[in-house]
Amino acid sequence: MSEPGDPHDKPAGAPEGVPFPRAIRSFVRRAGRTTVGQARAFEQLGPRFLIPYRAEPLDLAAAFGREAPTILEIGFGMGDATAHIATLMPEKNFLCCEVHEPGVGALLKRIGEGQLQNIRIVQHDAVEVLDHMLRPASLDGVHVFFPDPWHKLRHNKRRLIQPPLAARLAERLRPGGYLHCATDWEPYARQMLEVLGAEPRLRNTADGFAPRPDYRPLTKFENRGLRLGHGVWDVVFARSAA
């Protein structure tokens, strides 16, 4: 994840009137060191499973070597949930965006250990990937698990789930495709409900928050939080036919 430069920057191609004082980013810069195992995974598996960012539409069938439903994951951290879900769903393709190099290396390592064939990684800002690499109605699902909650009120505007991104995601989901967000910060969960509920092309699949889908594993952090009485909220919307 990476901090923007000029707070008044605007992403290339962003529509006028977007209510953001800075470029929309899917990440903030995090410290971390790539391990020897992760570096080896970059060297051995990177050429096959890493997709370079290019500001042109991506041929998903060519990238994965097959036609299959494609799920976009935005910000996969160290890749634990990604590898778990991809193992459960070998019939689906997972296009995963993360800029944090140790996290990318960790997921590449898991790909090798699990001999997973249905993951591809773009080590780049997911918003630019959405804007330039993904065609309308090209996705069957989107996963956004535990994005930075930006707890302080003055930082709420930096949260990822905002109306401009909701519109981008709705455009790139096929009718019937889904958007699944999860957070352990209740004010952000309620903002997600409000923002996604206001996007006319999306409909809530639940009456408010959704039960945790079976495919999303409980993380160690989440299990610890639940033992301490902390909540986790899942929000699942679907792309309407209209």
XYZ file of C-alpha atoms in Angstrom:
242
model
C 0.000 0.000 0.000
C 1.339 3.584 -0.792
C 0.620 7.151 0.193
C -0.287 9.489 -2.682
C 1.854 12.426 -3.575
C 0.017 15.709 -4.099
C -3.266 15.502 -2.144
C -5.017 17.145 -5.088
C -3.797 14.602 -7.643
C -6.455 12.889 -9.712
C -6.133 9.506 -11.420
C -5.859 9.490 -15.182
C -9.292 9.310 -16.720
C -11.116 10.064 -13.470
C -14.449 11.792 -14.068
C -14.892 15.434 -13.175
C -16.676 16.073 -9.909
C -15.361 12.975 -8.102
C -15.698 13.934 -4.409
C -12.127 13.095 -3.435
C -9.443 15.616 -2.455
C -6.749 13.243 -3.785
C -6.267 10.358 -6.165
C -8.248 7.291 -5.205
C -5.833 4.596 -4.109
C -6.429 1.035 -3.001
C -3.385 0.986 -0.736
C -1.117 2.764 1.753
C 2.611 2.157 2.121
C 3.506 -0.530 4.657
C 6.913 -1.474 5.945
C 8.111 -5.020 5.494
C 10.982 -7.138 4.313
C 10.844 -9.850 1.686
C 12.115 -13.172 3.059
C 14.487 -15.514 1.263
C 11.570 -17.877 0.530
C 9.463 -15.067 -0.863
C 12.345 -13.821 -3.027
C 12.822 -17.354 -4.360
C 9.099 -17.504 -5.172
C 9.398 -14.221 -7.091
C 12.265 -15.654 -9.125
C 10.769 -19.084 -9.781
C 7.040 -18.364 -9.998
C 6.839 -14.665 -10.811
C 7.302 -15.087 -14.583
C 4.259 -17.382 -14.717
C 1.874 -15.905 -12.161
C 2.664 -12.163 -12.164
C 0.890 -10.025 -14.766
C 2.617 -6.699 -15.497
C 0.461 -3.610 -15.240
C -0.311 -2.086 -18.622
C -2.787 0.687 -19.351
C -4.679 -1.472 -21.852
C -7.459 -4.086 -21.583
C -6.308 -7.455 -20.279
C -7.280 -10.636 -22.127
C -8.345 -12.681 -19.104
C -8.650 -15.958 -21.000
C -5.100 -15.583 -22.309
C -3.771 -14.536 -18.883
C -5.208 -17.639 -17.183
C -4.965 -20.000 -20.111
C -8.673 -20.765 -19.984
C -12.169 -19.273 -19.987
C -13.573 -19.278 -16.445
C -15.483 -16.981 -14.068
C -13.063 -14.357 -12.751
C -12.939 -12.926 -9.235
C -10.971 -9.736 -8.535
C -9.359 -9.455 -5.113
C -8.295 -6.004 -3.965
C -5.519 -5.967 -1.364
C -4.847 -9.557 -0.328
C -2.307 -8.857 2.442
C -0.167 -11.972 2.903
C -2.457 -14.081 0.734
C -3.754 -16.562 3.320
C -7.437 -16.091 2.482
C -6.680 -15.858 -1.240
C -4.893 -19.208 -1.361
C -7.610 -20.817 0.786
C -10.449 -19.597 -1.437
C -8.624 -20.422 -4.674
C -8.090 -23.959 -3.368
C -11.801 -24.286 -2.589
C -12.807 -22.961 -6.017
C -10.469 -24.420 -8.668
C -13.130 -23.752 -11.307
C -12.739 -19.970 -10.871
C -9.939 -17.589 -11.810
C -8.615 -15.148 -9.191
C -7.032 -11.894 -10.330
C -5.365 -10.423 -7.261
C -4.029 -6.893 -6.752
C -1.507 -5.995 -4.056
C 1.444 -3.596 -4.030
C 3.073 -4.828 -0.805
C 6.057 -6.860 -2.017
C 6.325 -9.285 0.936
C 2.619 -10.046 0.528
C 3.038 -10.737 -3.184
C 6.012 -12.968 -2.414
C 4.062 -14.794 0.285
C 1.172 -15.516 -2.090
C 3.555 -16.703 -4.807
C 5.079 -19.049 -2.223
C 1.613 -20.395 -1.356
C 0.843 -20.858 -5.044
C 3.922 -23.059 -5.326
C 3.219 -25.009 -2.150
C -0.396 -25.661 -3.123
C 0.322 -26.101 -6.825
C -2.440 -23.585 -7.515
C -3.095 -22.783 -11.150
C -6.021 -20.340 -10.867
C -4.327 -17.243 -9.397
C -2.695 -14.350 -11.227
C -1.235 -11.307 -9.462
C -0.947 -7.704 -10.600
C 1.477 -5.886 -8.310
C -0.138 -2.515 -8.831
C -2.853 -0.194 -7.523
C -6.197 -1.935 -8.008
C -7.977 1.291 -8.944
C -5.720 1.763 -11.965
C -6.141 -1.910 -12.843
C -9.917 -1.375 -12.783
C -9.676 1.774 -14.850
C -7.346 0.518 -17.552
C -7.098 -3.289 -17.585
C -10.611 -4.597 -16.957
C -13.460 -4.327 -19.412
C -17.086 -3.649 -18.420
C -18.983 -6.770 -17.289
C -15.751 -8.813 -17.209
C -15.886 -9.873 -13.537
C -18.024 -12.450 -11.762
C -17.058 -11.258 -8.297
C -14.946 -8.844 -6.268
C -13.437 -9.483 -2.817
C -12.353 -6.592 -0.579
C -11.384 -8.069 2.780
C -10.341 -5.840 5.699
C -9.344 -2.682 3.826
C -7.657 0.010 5.918
C -10.446 1.467 8.105
C -8.824 4.901 8.537
C -10.279 5.197 12.027
C -9.899 8.957 12.552
C -12.838 11.024 11.333
C -10.618 13.386 9.354
C -9.186 10.368 7.497
C -12.531 8.737 6.630
C -12.348 10.246 3.129
C -9.335 8.000 2.454
C -11.374 4.823 2.822
C -11.463 2.679 -0.272
C -15.200 1.990 -0.388
C -16.531 5.315 -1.659
C -19.129 6.164 -4.358
C -16.643 6.517 -7.256
C -15.191 3.061 -6.604
C -18.655 1.536 -6.123
C -19.568 2.840 -9.576
C -16.362 1.434 -11.107
C -16.958 -1.982 -9.572
C -20.620 -2.086 -10.602
C -19.616 -1.310 -14.196
C -17.098 -4.135 -14.329
C -19.310 -6.758 -12.708
C -21.464 -8.842 -15.008
C -25.201 -8.935 -14.150
C -25.520 -11.338 -11.217
C -21.890 -10.874 -10.194
C -21.196 -10.065 -6.547
C -19.149 -7.682 -4.406
C -18.098 -9.050 -1.004
C -16.528 -6.697 1.543
C -15.521 -7.550 5.107
C -14.296 -5.300 7.919
C -13.770 -5.455 11.667
C -14.573 -1.740 12.101
C -18.310 -1.222 12.531
C -18.446 2.449 11.443
C -16.741 1.441 8.184
C -19.138 -1.500 7.794
C -22.074 0.882 8.067
C -20.454 3.226 5.558
C -20.057 0.273 3.182
C -23.780 -0.476 3.487
C -24.638 3.159 2.824
C -22.265 3.635 -0.123
C -23.054 0.358 -1.873
C -26.766 0.731 -1.165
C -26.733 4.071 -2.954
C -25.226 2.598 -6.144
C -28.259 1.931 -8.387
C -26.663 -1.026 -10.184
C -26.044 -2.935 -6.935
C -28.509 -4.637 -4.602
C -27.932 -5.986 -1.120
C -28.176 -9.784 -0.951
C -29.104 -9.629 2.743
C -31.243 -7.535 5.046
C -28.332 -5.395 6.181
C -25.140 -7.291 6.966
C -24.644 -10.738 5.476
C -23.636 -13.968 7.218
C -19.990 -14.807 6.589
C -19.906 -16.883 3.393
C -18.382 -20.320 3.951
C -15.555 -19.633 1.510
C -14.125 -16.737 3.535
C -11.871 -18.240 6.214
C -11.498 -16.845 9.697
C -8.050 -15.287 10.026
C -5.936 -15.621 13.187
C -6.508 -11.923 13.839
C -10.247 -12.343 13.370
C -10.425 -15.363 15.678
C -8.539 -13.452 18.352
C -10.876 -10.492 17.962
C -13.973 -12.671 18.198
C -12.667 -14.219 21.426
C -12.312 -10.681 22.793
C -15.856 -9.815 21.756
C -14.926 -7.779 18.689
C -17.213 -8.003 15.685
C -16.599 -8.683 12.017
C -19.099 -7.538 9.415
C -19.609 -8.967 5.926
C -21.379 -6.964 3.225
C -22.425 -8.769 0.029
C -24.040 -6.935 -2.900
C -24.935 -8.257 -6.344
C -24.968 -6.532 -9.721
C -28.529 -6.069 -10.899
C -29.594 -7.029 -14.402
C -30.542 -3.460 -15.324
